[in-house]
Amino acid sequence: MADYVIQAESLSKHFGKFKAVDSISFEVKAGEIFGFLGANGAGKTTAMRMLTGLSYPTSGQAKVAGFDVRKHPEDIRRNIGYMSQKFSLYEDLTVRENIRFFGGIYRMSDAAIERKCRELLRGLQLESEAGQLVGSLPLGWKQKLAFSVAVFHDPKIVFLDEPTGGVDPVTRRLFWDMIYQKASGGLTVFVTTHYMDEAEYCDRVSIMVDGRIEALDSPKALKKKYSSQTMDEVFLKLARQ
Amino acid sequence: MGKINVKAEGLEKNYGKVQAVRSVSFEVEEGELFGLIGPDGAGKTSIFRMLASLILPDSGTVRVAGFDPVKQYQDVRRRIGYMPGRFSLYQDLSVEENVQFFASVFGTSLSENYELVADIYRQIEPFRDRKAGALSGGMKQKLALCCALIHKPEVLLLDEPTTGVDPVSRKEFWQMLKRLKTKGISVVVSTPYMDEAGLCDRIALIQKGKILRIDAPERISESFPFGLWLLRAREMFALLTSLRKYPHAQSAYSFGEDIHFVFQKGKENPEALKEYLQGLAFKDLEIREGKPTIEDCFMAMDS
């Protein structure tokens, strides 16, 4: 049996009469890069908030990293990583301070933080910038650092919410190299994006329309099913129907 | 050649030590859709603010709709529609109230210029009693465009109107821009999405405050100075890694389901590359020649 990191069953969230998430069921396997797509307002953010233990479902079940989103949201938050384009690092703390801060939040020991911090800085070739304020770093570096910090406590799964918005084309691709590298080491990646070329980099992709998951498969299978050349076409066909 | 509605010459803007805009010059004609294409931090917003008379250039000159934004800012402001990057309508006013407010500020009304905005207004009309803050991303942008057009401007300045907006709403937004230019409005629009560049009449590729090139998008892609090879195999990341290690590789980048590969100058030999990859036992290997996109050109110029 496959090892699942996310199992959602009829997961729903209603705001009054409005069904923001309307009974979605899906699984994400360990080590998978899972693309979570949908138009603005389709319910992606609400679904992600439930899966990360920040919002209580109206009905349905979900297990993330082995914990129930209803009963143990605290455990979920401790066992996942999260990075968004908007909030990720403290600009007025140094690189090293940011790393120490996030390590501390996840209750890592000082010794572990110290050791892993050295590894991280070496891996990113940021050793000589460790004492610089994060606000002074170029955007591409900030982003790589934000990703590394999000997975610093070795979570089973990392949620990336539009991690590459507005970034230049080269940096965007180097960022995906990092995602691939981490995923090949067993990390599960759950990612949202508006760049349809990035949907092609995912192992499987789900597309939400009006609170429901309308399609879920590998990019290749989805293109075949919707007789499309690109994921962009698939997305347009589904979201406009 | 049509009337020049926007003319920037030698624009410079520095913030302390940061050179945000460096010697930027361009012209936009009447009815032209002109794109400023570049990533965050390229200087796009500073250029817009100088055109809109909101900040002063350190040097260089600007004319917008025939006026100088430095000395004749009131004349400029009456003739432009400006949509800043951050949503800046009143979140706690309804859709209709926002439209009315902006119309009254410019001494006009929705009905006076209805023909111009009709096509956009009809799409937001079903939500006219909803507070602007409660609209989805795509709808917010349509409302903002409607408000920027309400006084029938000669020049429309749109700073990243489609950032963070989903692909479907983005396409609809661009269709609206196309229709606007047929009414003679000059549109200057910026975007970090390179696939949107092809929808402009002409584009300026910008990186680190400098314009790399200005031309029609198809002319830019035609002038890509290398042969471009498209590769795919079952194991894409391994393929990418192997291509980067290939001795005659100039560049290898993921582009959706293909990898775009460029040989070093004078070393182009797809047969040899194929042999190298077959030696590494890639499954379902495909190599074919392809057409470069604006993104390929941008990356080649940038590096």
Coordinates of C-alpha atoms in Angstrom, one line a residue:
Chain A
M1 CA 0.0 0.0 0.0
A2 CA 1.2 3.5 -0.8
D3 CA 2.3 5.7 1.9
Y4 CA -0.1 8.8 2.0
V5 CA 0.9 12.1 3.5
I6 CA -2.5 13.7 2.8
Q7 CA -5.8 11.9 2.8
A8 CA -8.9 14.1 2.4
E9 CA -12.4 12.6 2.4
S10 CA -15.4 14.7 1.6
L11 CA -13.7 17.7 3.1
S12 CA -16.0 20.8 3.1
K13 CA -16.0 24.3 4.4
H14 CA -19.1 26.5 4.2
F15 CA -19.3 30.2 5.0
G16 CA -23.0 30.7 5.6
K17 CA -24.7 29.4 2.4
F18 CA -21.5 29.6 0.4
K19 CA -19.7 26.4 -0.1
A20 CA -16.1 27.5 -0.4
V21 CA -14.9 23.9 -0.4
D22 CA -17.5 21.4 -1.5
S23 CA -16.7 17.9 -0.5
I24 CA -13.2 17.3 -1.9
S25 CA -11.6 13.9 -1.7
F26 CA -8.0 13.2 -2.7
E27 CA -4.7 11.6 -1.6
V28 CA -1.1 12.8 -1.9
K29 CA 1.6 10.2 -1.8
A30 CA 4.9 10.5 0.0
G31 CA 7.6 12.0 -2.1
E32 CA 5.1 13.4 -4.6
I33 CA 5.1 16.9 -6.1
F34 CA 1.4 17.7 -6.1
G35 CA 0.1 20.8 -8.0
F36 CA -3.0 22.4 -6.5
L37 CA -4.5 24.6 -9.2
G38 CA -7.7 26.6 -9.6
A39 CA -9.0 30.0 -10.6
N40 CA -9.1 32.9 -8.0
G41 CA -12.0 32.2 -5.7
A42 CA -12.2 28.5 -6.6
G43 CA -11.5 27.5 -2.9
K44 CA -7.7 26.7 -3.0
T45 CA -6.8 28.9 -0.1
T46 CA -9.7 27.7 2.1
A47 CA -8.7 24.1 1.3
M48 CA -5.1 24.8 2.1
R49 CA -6.0 26.5 5.4
M50 CA -7.9 23.3 6.5
L51 CA -5.0 21.0 5.5
T52 CA -2.5 23.1 7.4
G53 CA -4.7 23.1 10.6
L54 CA -5.6 26.8 10.4
S55 CA -9.3 26.4 9.6
Y56 CA -11.8 23.9 11.0
P57 CA -13.7 21.9 8.4
T58 CA -17.5 22.2 8.3
S59 CA -17.7 18.5 7.5
G60 CA -15.5 15.6 6.1
Q61 CA -12.2 14.2 7.2
A62 CA -8.6 14.8 6.4
K63 CA -5.3 13.4 7.7
V64 CA -2.1 15.3 7.1
A65 CA 1.3 13.9 8.0
G66 CA -0.5 11.3 10.0
F67 CA -2.7 13.6 12.1
D68 CA -6.4 14.4 12.0
V69 CA -7.1 18.0 11.0
R70 CA -10.1 18.1 13.4
K71 CA -8.5 16.5 16.4
H72 CA -4.8 17.4 16.2
P73 CA -4.3 20.7 14.2
E74 CA -1.4 21.6 16.5
D75 CA 0.5 18.4 15.6
I76 CA -0.1 19.1 11.9
R77 CA 1.4 22.5 12.2
R78 CA 4.4 21.1 13.9
N79 CA 5.0 18.5 11.2
I80 CA 4.5 20.5 8.1
G81 CA 6.5 23.2 6.4
Y82 CA 4.8 26.3 4.9
M83 CA 6.0 29.0 2.6
S84 CA 4.1 31.7 0.8
Q85 CA 5.3 34.5 -1.5
K86 CA 4.0 37.1 0.9
F87 CA 5.0 36.0 4.3
S88 CA 8.1 34.0 4.7
L89 CA 11.1 35.7 6.4
Y90 CA 11.7 38.6 8.7
E91 CA 13.3 41.3 6.6
D92 CA 14.8 43.1 9.6
L93 CA 16.5 40.0 11.0
T94 CA 19.7 38.6 9.6
V95 CA 19.9 35.4 7.6
R96 CA 21.3 33.5 10.7
E97 CA 18.7 35.1 13.0
N98 CA 15.9 34.0 10.7
I99 CA 17.1 30.4 10.6
R100 CA 17.6 30.3 14.4
F101 CA 14.1 31.8 14.9
F102 CA 12.3 29.3 12.8
G103 CA 14.4 26.4 14.2
G104 CA 13.4 27.6 17.7
I105 CA 9.7 27.8 16.8
Y106 CA 9.8 24.2 15.8
R107 CA 11.4 23.3 19.1
M108 CA 14.7 22.1 17.7
S109 CA 17.6 21.8 20.1
D110 CA 20.3 24.5 20.0
A111 CA 22.9 21.9 18.9
A112 CA 20.7 20.7 16.0
I113 CA 20.0 24.3 14.9
E114 CA 23.7 25.1 15.0
R115 CA 24.6 22.1 12.9
K116 CA 21.8 22.3 10.4
C117 CA 22.3 26.1 10.1
R118 CA 25.9 25.5 9.0
E119 CA 24.8 22.9 6.4
L120 CA 22.0 25.2 5.1
L121 CA 24.4 28.2 4.7
R122 CA 26.9 26.0 2.9
G123 CA 24.3 24.4 0.7
L124 CA 23.0 27.8 -0.4
Q125 CA 26.5 29.4 -0.5
L126 CA 25.3 32.1 1.8
E127 CA 28.1 31.7 4.4
S128 CA 29.5 35.1 3.9
E129 CA 26.0 36.7 4.0
A130 CA 24.9 35.0 7.3
G131 CA 25.2 38.3 9.2
Q132 CA 23.3 40.4 6.6
L133 CA 19.7 41.6 7.0
V134 CA 17.4 39.4 4.9
G135 CA 15.8 42.6 3.5
S136 CA 19.1 43.5 1.8
L137 CA 19.3 40.2 -0.2
P138 CA 18.2 39.9 -3.8
L139 CA 14.8 38.4 -4.3
G140 CA 16.1 35.1 -5.7
W141 CA 18.3 34.4 -2.7
K142 CA 15.5 35.4 -0.3
Q143 CA 13.3 32.9 -2.0
K144 CA 15.7 30.0 -1.8
L145 CA 16.4 30.9 1.9
A146 CA 12.6 31.0 2.6
F147 CA 12.2 27.5 1.1
S148 CA 15.2 26.1 3.1
V149 CA 13.8 27.6 6.3
A150 CA 10.4 26.1 5.5
V151 CA 11.9 22.6 5.4
F152 CA 14.6 23.3 8.1
H153 CA 12.8 21.1 10.7
D154 CA 12.6 18.2 8.2
P155 CA 8.8 18.1 7.8
K156 CA 7.2 15.3 5.9
I157 CA 5.4 17.7 3.6
V158 CA 5.9 21.4 2.6
F159 CA 3.0 23.6 1.4
L160 CA 4.2 26.2 -1.1
D161 CA 1.6 28.9 -1.8
E162 CA 2.5 30.7 -5.1
P163 CA 6.1 30.6 -4.3
T164 CA 7.4 32.0 -7.6
G165 CA 5.1 34.9 -8.3
G166 CA 6.9 37.9 -9.9
V167 CA 10.3 36.3 -9.9
D168 CA 12.5 36.5 -13.0
P169 CA 12.5 33.5 -15.3
V170 CA 16.0 32.2 -14.4
T171 CA 15.4 32.4 -10.7
R172 CA 12.0 30.7 -11.0
R173 CA 13.6 27.7 -12.7
L174 CA 16.5 27.5 -10.2
F175 CA 13.8 27.5 -7.5
W176 CA 12.1 24.5 -9.1
D177 CA 15.5 22.7 -9.3
M178 CA 15.5 23.0 -5.5
I179 CA 12.0 21.6 -5.2
Y180 CA 13.0 18.6 -7.4
Q181 CA 16.1 18.0 -5.3
K182 CA 14.2 18.0 -2.1
A183 CA 11.4 15.8 -3.5
S184 CA 13.9 13.3 -4.7
G185 CA 15.1 13.0 -1.1
G186 CA 11.6 12.0 -0.1
L187 CA 9.9 15.3 0.8
T188 CA 6.3 15.7 -0.3
V189 CA 5.6 19.0 -2.0
F190 CA 2.1 20.6 -2.2
V191 CA 2.3 23.6 -4.4
T192 CA -0.1 26.3 -5.9
T193 CA 0.9 28.4 -8.9
H194 CA -0.5 30.6 -11.6
Y195 CA 2.3 29.7 -14.0
M196 CA 0.9 26.8 -16.1
D197 CA 4.3 25.7 -17.3
E198 CA 5.0 24.9 -13.6
A199 CA 2.0 22.7 -13.5
E200 CA 3.9 20.5 -16.0
Y201 CA 6.7 20.0 -13.4
C202 CA 4.3 18.3 -11.0
D203 CA 3.8 14.5 -10.7
R204 CA 0.1 15.0 -10.4
V205 CA -2.2 18.0 -10.6
S206 CA -5.6 18.8 -9.2
I207 CA -7.8 21.5 -10.6
M208 CA -10.5 23.1 -8.4
V209 CA -13.5 24.8 -9.9
D210 CA -16.2 26.3 -7.7
G211 CA -15.1 24.5 -4.5
R212 CA -14.8 21.1 -6.1
I213 CA -11.9 19.1 -7.6
E214 CA -12.9 18.8 -11.2
A215 CA -9.8 16.9 -12.4
L216 CA -6.9 15.1 -10.8
D217 CA -4.2 13.2 -12.6
S218 CA -0.7 13.5 -14.1
P219 CA -0.2 16.4 -16.5
K220 CA 0.2 13.9 -19.3
A221 CA -3.0 12.1 -18.6
L222 CA -5.0 15.4 -18.2
K223 CA -3.7 16.7 -21.5
K224 CA -4.8 13.5 -23.1
K225 CA -8.2 13.4 -21.5
Y226 CA -9.0 17.0 -22.5
S227 CA -7.3 16.7 -25.9
S228 CA -5.0 19.6 -25.1
Q229 CA -1.4 20.5 -26.0
T230 CA -0.6 22.3 -22.8
M231 CA -1.8 22.5 -19.2
D232 CA -2.9 26.0 -20.0
E233 CA -5.4 24.7 -22.4
V234 CA -6.6 22.0 -19.9
F235 CA -7.1 24.8 -17.3
L236 CA -9.0 27.0 -19.7
K237 CA -11.3 24.2 -20.7
L238 CA -12.1 23.2 -17.2
A239 CA -12.4 26.7 -15.6
R240 CA -14.6 28.0 -18.4
Q241 CA -17.0 25.2 -18.8
Chain B
M1 CA 3.2 56.9 -37.8
G2 CA 0.5 57.8 -35.3
K3 CA 0.6 60.6 -32.7
I4 CA 3.1 60.0 -29.9
N5 CA 1.2 59.9 -26.6
V6 CA 4.0 58.9 -24.2
K7 CA 7.6 59.8 -24.7
A8 CA 10.3 59.1 -22.1
E9 CA 13.9 60.1 -22.7
G10 CA 16.9 59.2 -20.6
L11 CA 14.8 58.6 -17.4
E12 CA 16.8 58.0 -14.3
K13 CA 15.6 57.3 -10.7
N14 CA 17.8 56.4 -7.8
Y15 CA 16.7 55.5 -4.2
G16 CA 19.9 56.2 -2.2
K17 CA 22.4 53.9 -3.7
V18 CA 19.9 51.8 -5.6
Q19 CA 19.6 52.7 -9.3
A20 CA 16.0 51.8 -9.9
V21 CA 15.7 53.2 -13.4
R22 CA 18.7 53.7 -15.6
S23 CA 18.6 55.8 -18.8
V24 CA 15.2 54.5 -20.0
S25 CA 13.8 55.9 -23.2
F26 CA 10.7 54.8 -25.2
E27 CA 7.7 56.1 -27.1
V28 CA 4.1 54.9 -27.2
E29 CA 1.8 55.8 -30.1
E30 CA -1.9 56.5 -30.0
G31 CA -3.9 53.2 -29.9
E32 CA -0.7 51.2 -29.1
L33 CA -0.5 48.4 -26.5
F34 CA 3.0 48.8 -25.1
G35 CA 4.3 46.2 -22.6
L36 CA 7.0 46.7 -19.9
I37 CA 8.1 43.1 -19.4
G38 CA 10.4 42.2 -16.5
P39 CA 10.6 40.6 -13.1
D40 CA 10.1 42.2 -9.6
G41 CA 12.7 44.8 -9.0
A42 CA 13.3 45.6 -12.7
G43 CA 12.1 49.2 -12.2
K44 CA 8.6 49.0 -13.8
T45 CA 6.7 50.6 -11.0
S46 CA 9.1 53.5 -10.8
I47 CA 8.7 54.2 -14.5
F48 CA 4.9 54.2 -14.1
R49 CA 5.1 56.6 -11.1
M50 CA 7.2 59.0 -13.1
L51 CA 4.7 58.8 -16.0
A52 CA 1.8 59.4 -13.7
S53 CA 3.4 62.4 -12.1
L54 CA 3.6 60.7 -8.7
I55 CA 7.4 60.8 -8.3
L56 CA 10.0 63.1 -9.9
P57 CA 12.7 61.7 -12.2
D58 CA 16.3 62.4 -11.1
S59 CA 17.1 63.2 -14.7
G60 CA 15.5 62.8 -18.1
T61 CA 12.3 64.1 -19.6
V62 CA 8.8 62.7 -20.0
R63 CA 5.7 63.8 -22.0
V64 CA 2.4 62.2 -21.4
A65 CA -0.6 63.1 -23.5
G66 CA 1.3 66.2 -24.6
F67 CA 2.2 67.4 -21.1
D68 CA 5.2 67.3 -18.8
P69 CA 4.3 65.4 -15.6
V70 CA 6.9 67.4 -13.7
K71 CA 5.5 70.9 -14.5
Q72 CA 2.0 70.2 -15.8
Y73 CA 1.0 67.4 -13.5
Q74 CA -2.6 68.6 -13.3
D75 CA -3.0 68.4 -17.0
V76 CA -1.4 65.0 -17.1
R77 CA -3.6 63.6 -14.3
R78 CA -6.8 64.6 -16.0
R79 CA -5.7 62.7 -19.1
I80 CA -4.4 59.4 -17.7
G81 CA -6.0 56.4 -16.1
Y82 CA -3.6 54.8 -13.6
M83 CA -4.0 51.4 -12.1
P84 CA -1.3 50.8 -9.5
G85 CA 0.1 47.4 -8.7
R86 CA -1.6 47.2 -5.3
F87 CA -5.4 47.1 -5.3
S88 CA -6.2 50.7 -4.4
L89 CA -9.9 51.1 -4.6
Y90 CA -12.1 51.5 -1.5
Q91 CA -12.5 48.0 -0.1
D92 CA -15.5 49.0 2.1
L93 CA -17.4 50.7 -0.7
S94 CA -19.5 48.6 -3.0
V95 CA -18.6 48.1 -6.6
E96 CA -21.2 50.7 -7.7
E97 CA -20.0 53.2 -5.1
N98 CA -16.4 52.9 -6.2
V99 CA -17.4 53.5 -9.9
Q100 CA -19.5 56.5 -8.9
F101 CA -16.8 57.9 -6.6
F102 CA -14.1 57.9 -9.3
A103 CA -16.6 59.3 -11.9
S104 CA -17.5 62.2 -9.6
V105 CA -13.8 62.9 -8.8
F106 CA -13.3 63.5 -12.6
G107 CA -16.6 65.4 -12.9
T108 CA -18.2 62.8 -15.0
S109 CA -20.7 59.9 -14.7
L110 CA -20.9 56.3 -15.6
S111 CA -23.6 57.0 -18.2
E112 CA -21.5 59.8 -19.9
N113 CA -18.7 57.4 -21.0
Y114 CA -20.7 54.2 -20.8
E115 CA -19.8 53.1 -24.3
L116 CA -16.1 52.9 -23.3
V117 CA -16.5 50.8 -20.2
A118 CA -19.8 48.9 -21.1
D119 CA -18.0 45.8 -21.9
I120 CA -16.1 45.7 -18.6
Y121 CA -18.9 47.1 -16.5
R122 CA -21.3 44.4 -17.6
Q123 CA -19.0 41.7 -16.2
I124 CA -18.9 43.3 -12.7
E125 CA -22.5 44.5 -12.7
P126 CA -23.9 41.3 -11.2
F127 CA -21.8 42.1 -8.1
R128 CA -22.6 45.8 -8.0
D129 CA -23.8 45.8 -4.4
R130 CA -20.9 43.7 -3.1
K131 CA -18.1 45.4 -1.3
A132 CA -14.9 45.7 -3.4
G133 CA -12.9 44.0 -0.7
A134 CA -15.0 40.9 -1.0
L135 CA -14.4 40.4 -4.7
S136 CA -12.2 37.7 -6.2
G137 CA -8.8 38.7 -7.6
G138 CA -10.0 38.7 -11.2
M139 CA -13.1 40.8 -10.4
K140 CA -11.1 43.3 -8.4
Q141 CA -8.9 43.9 -11.4
K142 CA -11.9 44.4 -13.7
L143 CA -13.4 46.9 -11.3
A144 CA -10.1 48.8 -11.0
L145 CA -9.8 48.9 -14.8
C146 CA -13.4 50.3 -15.0
C147 CA -12.6 53.0 -12.5
A148 CA -9.3 53.9 -14.3
L149 CA -11.3 54.3 -17.6
I150 CA -14.3 56.2 -16.3
H151 CA -13.1 59.7 -17.4
K152 CA -12.1 58.5 -20.9
P153 CA -8.3 58.9 -20.5
E154 CA -5.9 59.3 -23.5
V155 CA -3.3 57.2 -21.8
L156 CA -3.9 54.1 -19.6
L157 CA -1.1 53.1 -17.2
L158 CA -1.5 49.6 -15.8
D159 CA 1.1 48.4 -13.4
E160 CA 1.0 44.6 -13.2
P161 CA -2.8 44.3 -13.6
T162 CA -2.6 40.5 -13.9
T163 CA -0.1 39.5 -11.2
G164 CA -1.6 36.8 -9.0
V165 CA -4.6 36.5 -11.2
D166 CA -5.5 33.1 -12.5
P167 CA -4.9 32.2 -16.2
V168 CA -8.6 32.4 -17.2
S169 CA -9.2 35.9 -15.7
R170 CA -5.8 37.0 -17.2
K171 CA -6.9 36.1 -20.7
E172 CA -10.2 37.9 -20.3
F173 CA -8.3 41.0 -19.0
W174 CA -6.1 41.0 -22.1
Q175 CA -9.0 40.8 -24.4
M176 CA -10.4 43.9 -22.8
L177 CA -7.1 45.7 -23.4
K178 CA -7.2 44.8 -27.0
R179 CA -10.6 46.3 -27.5
L180 CA -9.6 49.5 -25.7
K181 CA -6.7 50.2 -28.1
T182 CA -9.1 50.1 -31.0
K183 CA -10.7 53.2 -29.3
G184 CA -7.4 55.1 -29.7
I185 CA -6.3 54.8 -26.1
S186 CA -2.5 54.3 -25.6
V187 CA -2.0 51.5 -23.1
V188 CA 1.2 51.0 -21.2
V189 CA 1.0 47.8 -19.2
S190 CA 3.6 45.8 -17.2
T191 CA 3.7 42.1 -16.4
P192 CA 6.0 39.6 -15.0
Y193 CA 4.3 36.8 -17.1
M194 CA 6.4 36.5 -20.2
D195 CA 3.6 34.6 -22.1
E196 CA 1.6 37.9 -22.0
A197 CA 4.3 39.7 -23.9
G198 CA 3.1 38.3 -27.2
L199 CA -0.2 40.1 -26.7
C200 CA 1.4 43.5 -26.9
D201 CA 2.1 45.5 -30.1
R202 CA 5.6 46.3 -28.9
I203 CA 7.4 45.5 -25.7
A204 CA 10.4 46.7 -23.7
L205 CA 12.3 43.9 -21.9
I206 CA 13.5 45.3 -18.6
Q207 CA 16.0 44.0 -16.0
K208 CA 17.7 45.8 -13.2
G209 CA 16.4 49.2 -14.2
K210 CA 17.7 49.0 -17.8
I211 CA 15.8 48.3 -21.0
L212 CA 17.4 45.3 -22.7
R213 CA 15.5 45.8 -25.9
I214 CA 12.4 47.4 -27.5
D215 CA 10.6 45.8 -30.4
A216 CA 7.5 43.9 -31.6
P217 CA 7.4 40.6 -29.7
E218 CA 7.6 38.4 -32.8
R219 CA 10.7 40.3 -34.0
I220 CA 12.3 39.7 -30.6
S221 CA 11.7 36.0 -30.8
E222 CA 12.8 35.8 -34.4
S223 CA 16.1 37.4 -33.5
F224 CA 17.1 34.7 -30.9
P225 CA 20.7 34.3 -31.8
F226 CA 20.9 30.5 -31.2
G227 CA 19.4 27.3 -32.4
L228 CA 16.9 26.1 -29.8
W229 CA 16.4 22.4 -29.1
L230 CA 13.5 20.9 -27.3
L231 CA 14.0 17.7 -25.3
R232 CA 12.0 15.4 -23.2
A233 CA 12.3 12.0 -21.6
R234 CA 10.6 10.1 -18.9
E235 CA 13.0 11.3 -16.2
M236 CA 12.9 15.1 -16.7
F237 CA 15.0 16.2 -13.7
A238 CA 17.7 13.7 -14.5
L239 CA 17.6 14.8 -18.1
L240 CA 18.0 18.4 -17.1
T241 CA 21.0 17.6 -14.9
S242 CA 22.6 15.5 -17.6
L243 CA 22.1 18.3 -20.2
R244 CA 23.7 20.9 -17.9
K245 CA 26.7 18.5 -17.6
Y246 CA 27.1 18.2 -21.4
P247 CA 30.4 19.7 -22.4
H248 CA 28.9 21.8 -25.2
A249 CA 25.9 23.1 -23.3
Q250 CA 25.3 26.9 -23.3
S251 CA 22.1 26.6 -21.3
A252 CA 19.4 24.1 -20.3
Y253 CA 16.1 25.2 -18.7
S254 CA 12.8 23.6 -18.0
F255 CA 9.9 25.0 -20.1
G256 CA 6.7 23.2 -19.2
E257 CA 6.9 19.7 -20.5
D258 CA 10.1 20.3 -22.5
I259 CA 13.6 21.3 -21.7
H260 CA 15.0 24.1 -23.8
F261 CA 18.6 23.5 -24.7
V262 CA 21.1 25.7 -26.5
F263 CA 24.5 24.6 -27.7
Q264 CA 27.7 26.7 -27.2
K265 CA 28.5 28.8 -30.3
G266 CA 29.8 26.6 -33.2
K267 CA 29.2 23.4 -31.2
E268 CA 25.7 22.6 -32.4
N269 CA 25.4 18.9 -33.1
P270 CA 22.1 17.3 -32.1
E271 CA 23.2 13.9 -33.3
A272 CA 26.1 13.8 -30.9
L273 CA 23.9 15.1 -28.1
K274 CA 21.4 12.3 -28.8
E275 CA 24.2 9.7 -28.6
Y276 CA 25.4 11.1 -25.3
L277 CA 21.9 10.9 -23.9
Q278 CA 21.2 7.4 -25.3
G279 CA 24.5 6.4 -23.6
L280 CA 22.9 7.4 -20.3
A281 CA 19.9 5.2 -21.1
F282 CA 17.1 7.8 -21.0
K283 CA 13.7 6.3 -21.7
D284 CA 11.3 7.9 -24.3
L285 CA 13.9 10.4 -25.3
E286 CA 12.8 13.0 -27.9
I287 CA 14.8 15.8 -29.5
R288 CA 13.4 18.3 -31.9
E289 CA 14.1 21.8 -33.0
G290 CA 11.8 24.5 -31.6
K291 CA 10.8 28.1 -31.8
P292 CA 12.1 30.4 -29.1
T293 CA 9.7 32.3 -26.9
I294 CA 10.0 35.8 -25.4
E295 CA 11.0 34.1 -22.2
D296 CA 13.9 32.3 -24.0
C297 CA 15.1 35.7 -25.3
F298 CA 14.8 37.4 -22.0
M299 CA 16.9 34.7 -20.3
A300 CA 19.5 34.8 -23.0
M301 CA 19.8 38.6 -22.8
D302 CA 19.8 38.5 -19.0
S303 CA 22.6 36.1 -18.5

